CSV table of C-alpha atoms in Angstrom, one decimal:
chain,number,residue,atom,x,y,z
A,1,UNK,CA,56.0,55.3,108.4
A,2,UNK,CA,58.7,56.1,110.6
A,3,UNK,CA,62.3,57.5,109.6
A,4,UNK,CA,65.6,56.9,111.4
A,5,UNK,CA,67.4,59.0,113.3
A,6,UNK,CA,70.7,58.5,111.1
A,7,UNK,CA,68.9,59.7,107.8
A,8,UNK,CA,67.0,62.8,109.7
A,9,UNK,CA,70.9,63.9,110.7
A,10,UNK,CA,71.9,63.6,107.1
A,11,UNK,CA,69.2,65.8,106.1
A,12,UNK,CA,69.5,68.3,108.8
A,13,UNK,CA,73.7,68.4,108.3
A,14,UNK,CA,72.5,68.2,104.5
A,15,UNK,CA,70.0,72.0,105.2
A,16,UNK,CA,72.4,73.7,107.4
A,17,UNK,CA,75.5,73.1,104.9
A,18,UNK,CA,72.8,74.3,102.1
A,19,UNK,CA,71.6,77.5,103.9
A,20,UNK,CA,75.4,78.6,105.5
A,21,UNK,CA,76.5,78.7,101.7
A,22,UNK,CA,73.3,80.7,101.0
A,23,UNK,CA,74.2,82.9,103.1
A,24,UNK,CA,77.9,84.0,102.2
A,25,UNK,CA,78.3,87.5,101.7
A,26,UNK,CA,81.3,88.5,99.1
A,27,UNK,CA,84.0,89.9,101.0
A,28,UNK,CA,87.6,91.7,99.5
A,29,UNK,CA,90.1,89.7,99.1
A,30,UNK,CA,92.7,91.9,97.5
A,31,UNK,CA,93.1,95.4,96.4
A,32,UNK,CA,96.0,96.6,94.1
A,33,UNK,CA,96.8,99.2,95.8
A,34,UNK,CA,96.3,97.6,98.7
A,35,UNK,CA,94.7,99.2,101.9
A,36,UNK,CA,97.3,102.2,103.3
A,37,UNK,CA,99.7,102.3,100.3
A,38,UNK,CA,101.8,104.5,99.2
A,39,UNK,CA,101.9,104.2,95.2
A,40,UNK,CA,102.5,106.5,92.6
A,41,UNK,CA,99.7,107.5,90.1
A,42,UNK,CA,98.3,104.0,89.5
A,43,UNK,CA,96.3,103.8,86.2
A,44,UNK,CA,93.6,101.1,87.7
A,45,UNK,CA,92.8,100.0,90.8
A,46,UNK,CA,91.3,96.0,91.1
A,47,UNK,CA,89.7,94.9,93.4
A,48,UNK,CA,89.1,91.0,94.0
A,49,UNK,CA,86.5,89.7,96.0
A,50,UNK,CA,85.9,86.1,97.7
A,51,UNK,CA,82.5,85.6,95.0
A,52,UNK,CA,81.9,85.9,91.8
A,53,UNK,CA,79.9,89.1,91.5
A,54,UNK,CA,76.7,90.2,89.9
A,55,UNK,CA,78.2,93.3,87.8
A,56,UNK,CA,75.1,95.3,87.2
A,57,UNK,CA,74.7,95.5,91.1
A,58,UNK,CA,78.1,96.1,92.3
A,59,UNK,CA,80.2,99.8,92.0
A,60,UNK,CA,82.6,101.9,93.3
A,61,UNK,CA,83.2,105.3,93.4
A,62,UNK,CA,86.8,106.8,94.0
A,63,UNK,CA,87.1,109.8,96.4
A,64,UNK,CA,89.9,112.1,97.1
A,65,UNK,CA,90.2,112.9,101.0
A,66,UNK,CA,92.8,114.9,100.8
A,67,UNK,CA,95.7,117.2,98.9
A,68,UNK,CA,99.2,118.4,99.8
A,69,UNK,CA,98.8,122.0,100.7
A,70,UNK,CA,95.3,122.0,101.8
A,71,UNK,CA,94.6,121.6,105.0
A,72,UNK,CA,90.4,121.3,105.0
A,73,UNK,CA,90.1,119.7,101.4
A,74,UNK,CA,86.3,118.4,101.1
A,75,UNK,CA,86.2,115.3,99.8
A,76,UNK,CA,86.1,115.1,96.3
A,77,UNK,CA,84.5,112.6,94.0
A,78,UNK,CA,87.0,111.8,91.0
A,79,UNK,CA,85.7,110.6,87.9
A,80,UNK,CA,86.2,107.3,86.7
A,81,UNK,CA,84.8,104.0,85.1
A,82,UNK,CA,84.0,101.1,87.2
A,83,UNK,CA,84.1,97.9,85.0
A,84,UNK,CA,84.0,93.8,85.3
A,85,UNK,CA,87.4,92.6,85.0
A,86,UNK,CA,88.1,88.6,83.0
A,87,UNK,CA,88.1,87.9,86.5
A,88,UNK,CA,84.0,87.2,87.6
A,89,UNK,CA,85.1,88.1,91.0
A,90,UNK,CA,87.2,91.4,90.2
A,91,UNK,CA,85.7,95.1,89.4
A,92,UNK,CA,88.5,97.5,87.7
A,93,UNK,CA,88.5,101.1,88.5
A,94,UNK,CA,89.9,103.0,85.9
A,95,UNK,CA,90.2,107.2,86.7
A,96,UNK,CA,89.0,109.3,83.7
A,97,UNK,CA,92.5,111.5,84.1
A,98,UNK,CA,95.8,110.3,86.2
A,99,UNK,CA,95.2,111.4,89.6
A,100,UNK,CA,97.0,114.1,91.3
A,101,UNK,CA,99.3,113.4,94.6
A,102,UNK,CA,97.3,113.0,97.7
A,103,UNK,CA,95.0,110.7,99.8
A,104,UNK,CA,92.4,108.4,97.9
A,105,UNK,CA,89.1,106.5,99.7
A,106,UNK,CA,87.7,103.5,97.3
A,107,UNK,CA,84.0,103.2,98.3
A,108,UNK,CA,82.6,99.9,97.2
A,109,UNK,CA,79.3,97.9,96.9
A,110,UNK,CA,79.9,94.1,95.9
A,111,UNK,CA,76.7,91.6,95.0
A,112,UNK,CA,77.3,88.4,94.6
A,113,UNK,CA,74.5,85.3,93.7
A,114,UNK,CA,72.9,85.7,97.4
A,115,UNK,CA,71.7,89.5,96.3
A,116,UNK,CA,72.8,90.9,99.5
A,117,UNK,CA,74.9,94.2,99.1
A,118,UNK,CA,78.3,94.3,101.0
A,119,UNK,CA,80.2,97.4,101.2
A,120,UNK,CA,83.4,98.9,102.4
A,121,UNK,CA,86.6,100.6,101.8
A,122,UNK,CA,89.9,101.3,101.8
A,123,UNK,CA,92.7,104.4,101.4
A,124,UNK,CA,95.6,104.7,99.7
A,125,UNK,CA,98.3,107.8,99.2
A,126,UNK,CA,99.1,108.9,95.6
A,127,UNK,CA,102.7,110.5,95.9
Protein backbone atom coordinates (compact mmCIF):
# COMPACT_ATOMS: atom_id res chain seq x y z
CA UNK A 1 0.00 0.00 0.00
CA UNK A 2 1.60 3.19 -0.62
CA UNK A 3 0.29 6.76 0.63
CA UNK A 4 0.89 10.04 -1.06
CA UNK A 5 2.92 12.58 -0.16
CA UNK A 6 0.02 15.26 -0.14
CA UNK A 7 -2.03 13.25 2.57
CA UNK A 8 1.27 12.36 4.77
CA UNK A 9 1.61 16.54 4.84
CA UNK A 10 -1.97 16.83 5.98
CA UNK A 11 -1.38 14.54 8.72
CA UNK A 12 1.92 15.82 9.83
CA UNK A 13 0.45 19.76 9.55
CA UNK A 14 -2.67 18.00 11.16
CA UNK A 15 0.03 16.45 14.56
CA UNK A 16 1.99 19.56 14.91
CA UNK A 17 -1.20 21.92 14.97
CA UNK A 18 -2.61 19.14 17.56
CA UNK A 19 0.53 19.02 19.80
CA UNK A 20 1.37 23.18 19.68
CA UNK A 21 -2.21 23.58 21.25
CA UNK A 22 -1.29 20.79 23.75
CA UNK A 23 1.27 22.56 24.74
CA UNK A 24 -0.12 26.15 25.58
CA UNK A 25 0.65 27.21 28.90
CA UNK A 26 -2.02 29.85 30.55
CA UNK A 27 -0.49 33.07 30.63
CA UNK A 28 -2.01 36.66 32.45
CA UNK A 29 -3.71 38.60 30.53
CA UNK A 30 -4.93 41.24 32.77
CA UNK A 31 -4.76 42.19 36.37
CA UNK A 32 -6.98 44.81 38.07
CA UNK A 33 -4.75 46.46 39.54
CA UNK A 34 -2.58 46.12 36.98
CA UNK A 35 1.29 45.55 37.31
CA UNK A 36 3.02 48.87 39.09
CA UNK A 37 -0.24 50.75 40.08
CA UNK A 38 -0.89 52.97 42.30
CA UNK A 39 -4.59 52.32 43.66
CA UNK A 40 -6.19 52.93 46.74
CA UNK A 41 -7.36 50.09 49.04
CA UNK A 42 -8.85 47.83 46.32
CA UNK A 43 -11.38 45.26 47.78
CA UNK A 44 -10.44 42.42 45.09
CA UNK A 45 -7.86 41.90 42.86
CA UNK A 46 -8.78 39.65 39.34
CA UNK A 47 -6.72 38.33 37.55
CA UNK A 48 -7.52 36.95 33.97
CA UNK A 49 -5.64 34.52 32.23
CA UNK A 50 -5.28 33.51 28.35
CA UNK A 51 -7.00 29.65 29.52
CA UNK A 52 -9.61 28.60 31.12
CA UNK A 53 -8.15 27.34 34.45
CA UNK A 54 -8.38 24.20 36.47
CA UNK A 55 -9.50 25.90 40.01
CA UNK A 56 -8.48 23.27 42.35
CA UNK A 57 -4.77 23.61 41.03
CA UNK A 58 -4.38 27.23 40.65
CA UNK A 59 -3.78 30.01 43.79
CA UNK A 60 -2.35 32.96 44.86
CA UNK A 61 -1.14 34.25 47.76
CA UNK A 62 -1.00 38.21 48.43
CA UNK A 63 2.20 39.58 50.10
CA UNK A 64 3.04 42.85 51.57
CA UNK A 65 6.80 43.98 50.58
CA UNK A 66 6.70 46.87 52.11
CA UNK A 67 5.18 49.82 54.64
CA UNK A 68 5.58 53.58 54.87
CA UNK A 69 7.85 54.16 57.80
CA UNK A 70 9.67 50.99 57.80
CA UNK A 71 12.47 50.84 56.18
CA UNK A 72 13.39 46.72 56.43
CA UNK A 73 9.69 45.44 56.53
CA UNK A 74 9.84 41.47 55.97
CA UNK A 75 7.55 40.46 53.70
CA UNK A 76 4.43 39.74 55.03
CA UNK A 77 1.81 37.26 53.98
CA UNK A 78 -1.75 38.89 54.15
CA UNK A 79 -4.73 36.83 54.52
CA UNK A 80 -7.12 36.47 51.96
CA UNK A 81 -9.46 34.12 49.91
CA UNK A 82 -8.51 33.04 46.50
CA UNK A 83 -11.65 32.09 44.53
CA UNK A 84 -12.94 31.12 40.74
CA UNK A 85 -14.53 34.15 39.36
CA UNK A 86 -17.97 33.54 36.49
CA UNK A 87 -15.16 34.06 34.40
CA UNK A 88 -13.39 30.13 33.78
CA UNK A 89 -10.33 32.01 33.03
CA UNK A 90 -10.29 34.56 36.18
CA UNK A 91 -9.26 33.81 39.98
CA UNK A 92 -10.54 36.70 42.48
CA UNK A 93 -8.40 37.60 45.40
CA UNK A 94 -10.38 38.91 47.99
CA UNK A 95 -8.19 40.27 51.43
CA UNK A 96 -9.74 39.07 54.70
CA UNK A 97 -9.43 42.95 56.07
CA UNK A 98 -8.81 46.26 53.66
CA UNK A 99 -5.26 46.45 53.35
CA UNK A 100 -3.11 49.06 54.79
CA UNK A 101 -1.02 51.72 52.56
CA UNK A 102 2.14 50.23 51.15
CA UNK A 103 3.66 47.92 48.52
CA UNK A 104 1.74 44.55 47.55
CA UNK A 105 3.45 41.33 45.53
CA UNK A 106 0.51 38.87 43.93
CA UNK A 107 2.19 35.45 43.80
CA UNK A 108 0.28 33.16 41.41
CA UNK A 109 0.10 29.60 40.18
CA UNK A 110 -2.39 29.17 37.09
CA UNK A 111 -3.29 25.37 35.61
CA UNK A 112 -5.03 25.20 32.82
CA UNK A 113 -6.29 21.63 30.72
CA UNK A 114 -2.46 20.90 29.79
CA UNK A 115 -1.72 20.37 33.76
CA UNK A 116 1.35 22.24 33.58
CA UNK A 117 1.76 24.90 36.44
CA UNK A 118 2.62 28.53 35.31
CA UNK A 119 3.51 31.10 37.83
CA UNK A 120 4.34 34.68 38.23
CA UNK A 121 3.67 38.06 39.62
CA UNK A 122 3.15 41.38 39.87
CA UNK A 123 3.27 44.64 42.48
CA UNK A 124 1.11 47.21 43.03
CA UNK A 125 1.17 50.40 45.71
CA UNK A 126 -1.79 50.74 48.05
CA UNK A 127 -1.81 54.63 48.97
Amino acid sequence: MRIKRPLIATIAAAAALASSAALAHPRLVTSSPADKAEVAAPQKIELTFSEDLVTQFSGANLVMTGMPGMANHAPMKMAARVSASSDPKAMVITPAQPLPAGSYRVEWRAVSADTHPVTGNFSFTVK
